[in-house]
PDB file of C-alpha atoms in Angstrom:
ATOM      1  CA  UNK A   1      -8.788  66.952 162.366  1.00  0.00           C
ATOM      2  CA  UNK A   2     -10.053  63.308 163.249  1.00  0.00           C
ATOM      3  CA  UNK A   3     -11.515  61.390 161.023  1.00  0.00           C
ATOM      4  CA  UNK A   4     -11.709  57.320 161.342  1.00  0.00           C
ATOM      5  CA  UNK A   5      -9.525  57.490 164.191  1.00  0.00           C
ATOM      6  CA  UNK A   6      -6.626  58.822 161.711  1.00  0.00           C
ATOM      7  CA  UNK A   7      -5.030  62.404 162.120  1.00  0.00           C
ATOM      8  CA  UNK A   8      -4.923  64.121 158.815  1.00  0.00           C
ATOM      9  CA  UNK A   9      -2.466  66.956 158.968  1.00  0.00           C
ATOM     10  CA  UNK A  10      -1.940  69.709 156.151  1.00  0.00           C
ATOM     11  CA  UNK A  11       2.503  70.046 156.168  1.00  0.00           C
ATOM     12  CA  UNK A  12       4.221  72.491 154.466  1.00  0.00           C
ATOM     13  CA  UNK A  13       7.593  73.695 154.666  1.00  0.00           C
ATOM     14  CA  UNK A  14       9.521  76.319 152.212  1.00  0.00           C
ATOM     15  CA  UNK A  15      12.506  75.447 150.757  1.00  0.00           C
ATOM     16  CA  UNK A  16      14.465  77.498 148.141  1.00  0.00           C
ATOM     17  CA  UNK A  17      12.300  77.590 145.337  1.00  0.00           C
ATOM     18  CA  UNK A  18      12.863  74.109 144.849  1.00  0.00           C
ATOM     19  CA  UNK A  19       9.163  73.574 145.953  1.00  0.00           C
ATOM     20  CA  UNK A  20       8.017  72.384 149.184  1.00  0.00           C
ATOM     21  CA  UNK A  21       5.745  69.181 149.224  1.00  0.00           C
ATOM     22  CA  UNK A  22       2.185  69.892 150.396  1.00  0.00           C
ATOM     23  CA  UNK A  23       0.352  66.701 151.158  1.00  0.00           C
ATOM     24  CA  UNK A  24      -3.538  66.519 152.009  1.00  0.00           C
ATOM     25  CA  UNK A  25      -4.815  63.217 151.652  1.00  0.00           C
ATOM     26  CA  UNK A  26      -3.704  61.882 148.332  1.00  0.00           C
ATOM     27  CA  UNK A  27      -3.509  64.830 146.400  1.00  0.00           C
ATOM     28  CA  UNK A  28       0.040  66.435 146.330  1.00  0.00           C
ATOM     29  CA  UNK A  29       1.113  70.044 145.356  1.00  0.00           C
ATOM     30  CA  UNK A  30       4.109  72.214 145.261  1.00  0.00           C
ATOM     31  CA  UNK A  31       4.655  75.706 147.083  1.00  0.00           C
ATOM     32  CA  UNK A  32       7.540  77.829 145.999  1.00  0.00           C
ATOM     33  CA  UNK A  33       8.708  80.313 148.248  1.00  0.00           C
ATOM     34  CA  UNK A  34       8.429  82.619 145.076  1.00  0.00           C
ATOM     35  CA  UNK A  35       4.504  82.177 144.556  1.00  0.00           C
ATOM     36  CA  UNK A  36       4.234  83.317 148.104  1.00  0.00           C
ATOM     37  CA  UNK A  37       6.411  85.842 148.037  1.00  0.00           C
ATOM     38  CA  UNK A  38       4.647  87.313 144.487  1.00  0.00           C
ATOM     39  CA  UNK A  39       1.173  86.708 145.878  1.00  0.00           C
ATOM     40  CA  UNK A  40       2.237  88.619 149.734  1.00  0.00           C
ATOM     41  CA  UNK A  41       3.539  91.524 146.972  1.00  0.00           C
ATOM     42  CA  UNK A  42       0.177  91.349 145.411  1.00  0.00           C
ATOM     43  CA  UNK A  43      -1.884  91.902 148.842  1.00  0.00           C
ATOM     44  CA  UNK A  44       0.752  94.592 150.263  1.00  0.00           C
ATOM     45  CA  UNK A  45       1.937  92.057 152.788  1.00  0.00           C
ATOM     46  CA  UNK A  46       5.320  93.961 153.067  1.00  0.00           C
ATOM     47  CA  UNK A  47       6.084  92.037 156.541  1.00  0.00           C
ATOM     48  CA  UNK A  48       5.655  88.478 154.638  1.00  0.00           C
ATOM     49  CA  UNK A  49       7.665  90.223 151.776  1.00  0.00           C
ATOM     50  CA  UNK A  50      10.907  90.714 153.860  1.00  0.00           C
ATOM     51  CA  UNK A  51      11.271  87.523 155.401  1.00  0.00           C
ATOM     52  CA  UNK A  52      10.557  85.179 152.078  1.00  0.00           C
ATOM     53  CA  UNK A  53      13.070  87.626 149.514  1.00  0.00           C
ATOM     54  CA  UNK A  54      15.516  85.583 151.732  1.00  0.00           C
ATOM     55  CA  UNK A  55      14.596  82.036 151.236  1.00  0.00           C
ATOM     56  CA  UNK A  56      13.777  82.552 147.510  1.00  0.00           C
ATOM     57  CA  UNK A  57      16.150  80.794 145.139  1.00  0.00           C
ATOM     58  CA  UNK A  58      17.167  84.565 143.724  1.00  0.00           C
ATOM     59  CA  UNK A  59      16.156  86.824 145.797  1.00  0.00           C
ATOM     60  CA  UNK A  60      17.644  89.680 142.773  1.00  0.00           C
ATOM     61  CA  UNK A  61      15.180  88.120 140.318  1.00  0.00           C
ATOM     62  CA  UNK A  62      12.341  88.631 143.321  1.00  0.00           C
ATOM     63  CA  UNK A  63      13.354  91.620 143.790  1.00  0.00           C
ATOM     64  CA  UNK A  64      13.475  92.767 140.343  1.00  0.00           C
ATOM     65  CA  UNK A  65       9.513  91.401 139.877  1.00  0.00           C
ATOM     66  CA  UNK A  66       8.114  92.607 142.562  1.00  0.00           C
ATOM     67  CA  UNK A  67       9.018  96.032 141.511  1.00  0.00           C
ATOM     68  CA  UNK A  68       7.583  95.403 138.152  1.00  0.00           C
ATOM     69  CA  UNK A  69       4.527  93.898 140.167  1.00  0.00           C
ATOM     70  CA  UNK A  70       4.268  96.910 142.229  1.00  0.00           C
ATOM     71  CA  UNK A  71       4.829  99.450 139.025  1.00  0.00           C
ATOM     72  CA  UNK A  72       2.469  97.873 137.296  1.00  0.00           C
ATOM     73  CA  UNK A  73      -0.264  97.727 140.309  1.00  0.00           C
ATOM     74  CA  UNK A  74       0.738 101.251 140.597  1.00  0.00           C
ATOM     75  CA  UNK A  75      -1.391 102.193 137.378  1.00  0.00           C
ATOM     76  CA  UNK A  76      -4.432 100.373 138.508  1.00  0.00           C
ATOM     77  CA  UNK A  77      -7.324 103.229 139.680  1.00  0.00           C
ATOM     78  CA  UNK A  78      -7.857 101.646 142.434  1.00  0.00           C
ATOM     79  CA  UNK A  79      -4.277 101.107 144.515  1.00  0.00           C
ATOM     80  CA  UNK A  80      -2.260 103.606 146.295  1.00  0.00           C
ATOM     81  CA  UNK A  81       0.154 104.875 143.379  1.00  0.00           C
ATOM     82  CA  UNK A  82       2.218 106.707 145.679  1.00  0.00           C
ATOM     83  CA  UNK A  83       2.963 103.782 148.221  1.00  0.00           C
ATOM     84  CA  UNK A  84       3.434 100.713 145.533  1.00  0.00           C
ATOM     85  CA  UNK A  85       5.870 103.207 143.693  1.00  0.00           C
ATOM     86  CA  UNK A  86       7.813 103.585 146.640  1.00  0.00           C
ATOM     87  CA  UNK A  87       7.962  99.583 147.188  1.00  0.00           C
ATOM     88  CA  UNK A  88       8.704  99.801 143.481  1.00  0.00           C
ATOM     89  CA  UNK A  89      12.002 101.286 144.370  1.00  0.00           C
ATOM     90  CA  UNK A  90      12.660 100.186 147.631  1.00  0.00           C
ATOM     91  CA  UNK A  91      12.653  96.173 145.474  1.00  0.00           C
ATOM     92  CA  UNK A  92      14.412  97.307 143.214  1.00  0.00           C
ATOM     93  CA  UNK A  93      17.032  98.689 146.623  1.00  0.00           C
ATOM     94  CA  UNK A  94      16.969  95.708 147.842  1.00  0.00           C
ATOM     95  CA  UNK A  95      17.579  93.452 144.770  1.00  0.00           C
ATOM     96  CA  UNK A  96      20.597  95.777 144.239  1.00  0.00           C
ATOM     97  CA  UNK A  97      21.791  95.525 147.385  1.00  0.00           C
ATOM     98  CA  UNK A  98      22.387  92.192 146.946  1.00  0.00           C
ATOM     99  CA  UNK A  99      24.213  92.361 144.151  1.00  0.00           C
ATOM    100  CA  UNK A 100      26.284  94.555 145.802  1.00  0.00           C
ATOM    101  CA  UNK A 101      27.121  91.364 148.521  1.00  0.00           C
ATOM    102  CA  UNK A 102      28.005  89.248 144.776  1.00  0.00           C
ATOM    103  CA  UNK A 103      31.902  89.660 143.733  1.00  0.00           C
ATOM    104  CA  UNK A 104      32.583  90.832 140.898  1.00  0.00           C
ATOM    105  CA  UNK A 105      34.430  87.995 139.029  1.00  0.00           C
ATOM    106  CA  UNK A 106      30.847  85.988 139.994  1.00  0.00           C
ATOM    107  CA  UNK A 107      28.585  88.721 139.223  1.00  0.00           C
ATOM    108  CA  UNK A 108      30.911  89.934 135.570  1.00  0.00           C
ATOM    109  CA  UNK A 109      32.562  86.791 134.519  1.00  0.00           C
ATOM    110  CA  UNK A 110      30.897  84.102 135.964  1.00  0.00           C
ATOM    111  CA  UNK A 111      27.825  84.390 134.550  1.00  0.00           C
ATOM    112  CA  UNK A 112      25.408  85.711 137.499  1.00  0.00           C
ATOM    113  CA  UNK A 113      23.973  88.642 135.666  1.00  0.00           C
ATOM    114  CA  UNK A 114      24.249  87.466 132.021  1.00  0.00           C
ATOM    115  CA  UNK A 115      23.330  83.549 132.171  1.00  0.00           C
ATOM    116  CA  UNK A 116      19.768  82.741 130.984  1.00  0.00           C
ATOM    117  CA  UNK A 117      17.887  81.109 133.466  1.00  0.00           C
ATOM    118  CA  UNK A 118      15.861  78.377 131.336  1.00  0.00           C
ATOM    119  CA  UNK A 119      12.783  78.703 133.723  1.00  0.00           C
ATOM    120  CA  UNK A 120      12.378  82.737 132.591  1.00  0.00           C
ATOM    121  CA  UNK A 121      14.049  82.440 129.393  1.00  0.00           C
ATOM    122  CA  UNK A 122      15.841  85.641 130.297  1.00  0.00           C
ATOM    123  CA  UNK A 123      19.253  86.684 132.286  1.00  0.00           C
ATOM    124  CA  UNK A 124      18.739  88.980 135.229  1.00  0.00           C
ATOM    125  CA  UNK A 125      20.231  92.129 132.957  1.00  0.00           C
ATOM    126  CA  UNK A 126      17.584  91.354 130.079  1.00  0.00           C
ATOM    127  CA  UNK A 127      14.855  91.280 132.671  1.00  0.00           C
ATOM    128  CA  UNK A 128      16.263  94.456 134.455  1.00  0.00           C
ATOM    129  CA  UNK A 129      16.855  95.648 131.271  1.00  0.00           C
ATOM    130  CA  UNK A 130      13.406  94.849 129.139  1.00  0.00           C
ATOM    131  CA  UNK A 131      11.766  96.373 132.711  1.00  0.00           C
ATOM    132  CA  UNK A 132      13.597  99.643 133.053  1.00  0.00           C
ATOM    133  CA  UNK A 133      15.208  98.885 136.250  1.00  0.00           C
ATOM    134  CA  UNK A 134      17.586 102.001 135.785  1.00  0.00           C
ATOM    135  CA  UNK A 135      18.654 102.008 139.427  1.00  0.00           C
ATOM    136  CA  UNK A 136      19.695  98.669 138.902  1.00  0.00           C
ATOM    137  CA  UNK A 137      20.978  98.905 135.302  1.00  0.00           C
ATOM    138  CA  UNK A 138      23.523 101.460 137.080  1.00  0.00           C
ATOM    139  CA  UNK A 139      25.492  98.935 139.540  1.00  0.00           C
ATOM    140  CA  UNK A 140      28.690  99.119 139.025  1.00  0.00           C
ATOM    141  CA  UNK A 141      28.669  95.047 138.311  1.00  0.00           C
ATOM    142  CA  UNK A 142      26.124  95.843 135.347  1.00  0.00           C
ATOM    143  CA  UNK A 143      27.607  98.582 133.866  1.00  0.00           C
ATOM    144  CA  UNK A 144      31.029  96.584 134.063  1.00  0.00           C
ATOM    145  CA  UNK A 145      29.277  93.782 132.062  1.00  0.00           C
ATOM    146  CA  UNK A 146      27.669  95.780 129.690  1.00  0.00           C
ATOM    147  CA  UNK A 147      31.316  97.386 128.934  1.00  0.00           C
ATOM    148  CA  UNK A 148      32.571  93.867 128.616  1.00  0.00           C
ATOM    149  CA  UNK A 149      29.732  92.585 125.934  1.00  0.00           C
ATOM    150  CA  UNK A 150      30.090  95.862 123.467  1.00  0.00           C
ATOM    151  CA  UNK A 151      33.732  95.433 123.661  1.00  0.00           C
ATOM    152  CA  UNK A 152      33.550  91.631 122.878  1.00  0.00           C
ATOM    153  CA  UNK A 153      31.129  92.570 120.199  1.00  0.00           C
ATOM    154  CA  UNK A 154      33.221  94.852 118.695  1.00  0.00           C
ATOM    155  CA  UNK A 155      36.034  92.263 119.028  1.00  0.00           C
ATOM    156  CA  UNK A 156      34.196  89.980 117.170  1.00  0.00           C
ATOM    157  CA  UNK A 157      33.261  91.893 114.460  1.00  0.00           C
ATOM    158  CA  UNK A 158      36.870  92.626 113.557  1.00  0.00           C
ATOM    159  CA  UNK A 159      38.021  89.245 113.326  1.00  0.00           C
ATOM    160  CA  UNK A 160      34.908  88.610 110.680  1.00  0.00           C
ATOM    161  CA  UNK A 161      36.894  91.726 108.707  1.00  0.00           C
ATOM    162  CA  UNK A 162      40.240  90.075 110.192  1.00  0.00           C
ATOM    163  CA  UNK A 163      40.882  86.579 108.473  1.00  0.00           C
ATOM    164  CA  UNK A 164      44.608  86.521 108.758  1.00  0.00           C
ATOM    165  CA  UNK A 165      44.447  87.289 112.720  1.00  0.00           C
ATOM    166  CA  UNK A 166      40.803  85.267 113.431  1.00  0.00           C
ATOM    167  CA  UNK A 167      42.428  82.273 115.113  1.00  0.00           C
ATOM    168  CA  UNK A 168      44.128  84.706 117.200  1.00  0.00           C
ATOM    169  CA  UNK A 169      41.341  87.379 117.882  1.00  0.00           C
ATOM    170  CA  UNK A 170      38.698  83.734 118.405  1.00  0.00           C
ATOM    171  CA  UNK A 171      41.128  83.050 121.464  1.00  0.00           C
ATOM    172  CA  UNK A 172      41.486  85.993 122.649  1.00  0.00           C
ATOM    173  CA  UNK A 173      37.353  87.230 122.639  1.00  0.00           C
ATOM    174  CA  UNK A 174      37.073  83.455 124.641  1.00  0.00           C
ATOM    175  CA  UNK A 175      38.696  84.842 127.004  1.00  0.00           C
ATOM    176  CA  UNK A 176      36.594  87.666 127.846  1.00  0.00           C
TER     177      UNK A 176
END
């Protein structure tokens, strides 16, 4: 558009969830490559869906939502509750598959799975968990951490019965 001789142009360009500047005139906004992603979910844009899971910051945690999206859209009257199932699952695939592409030592020790990510104020096994993602729940990385935190757990506890060894059994729970 042309106005007073001056081109006014509308730019936008995705980067990983970091947010992507969006300038008209004066007024400035930010696009995350997740908001599109959720809102292409929300109007069965399954095209749109496949490219942006890939330039999302974590494209598990998109994956992971837009099968809850999808479930829940499921139970509205008016959707196809056969087809958003199946994208239900087919997500929750995809979100899996990725972790499958994750080492372990990242995915189990390093904190990929079980670090709480202070913008959802959940890890990716609490959300997976709290949603009922039991395709998910069942990769091997998971179920691997999920041995790991009952044995700690149980660690811990007996070095709270334990006083004469809890300097020992403290250094030795760190390390798990």
């Amino acid at each position: 558009n042309q106005e007073n001789g001056r081109n006014h142009r509308r730019k936008a360009t995705f980067e990983r969830d970091s947010g992507a500047g969006v300038t008209e005139g004066r007024r400035a906004s930010v696009v995350r490559a997740l908001d599109v992603f959720m809102w292409a979910v929300a109007v069965h844009d399954w095209a749109l869906t496949d490219v942006l899971i890939h330039v999302t910051k974590n494209p598990v945690r998109c994956g992971l939502l837009a099968s809850q999206l999808c479930r829940a859209m499921s139970d509205d009257a008016g959707q196809d509750e056969d087809e958003l199932l199946q994208r239900a699952e087919e997500f929750e695939t995809k979100a899996r598959a990725i972790l499958d592409a994750v080492p372990t030592s990242v995915a189990v020790r390093g904190g990929f799975l079980f670090a709480e990510s202070k913008a959802w104020g959940t890890s990716l096994l609490g959300m997976a968990w709290t949603a009922e993602h039991k395709l998910f729940l069942c990769h091997p990385h998971c179920v691997k951490l999920v041995g790991l935190l009952s044995h700690r757990s149980a660690l811990l506890r007996l070095v709270k019965d334990d006083e004469k060894l809890s300097g020992f059994w403290l250094v030795l729970a760190s390390l798990w």
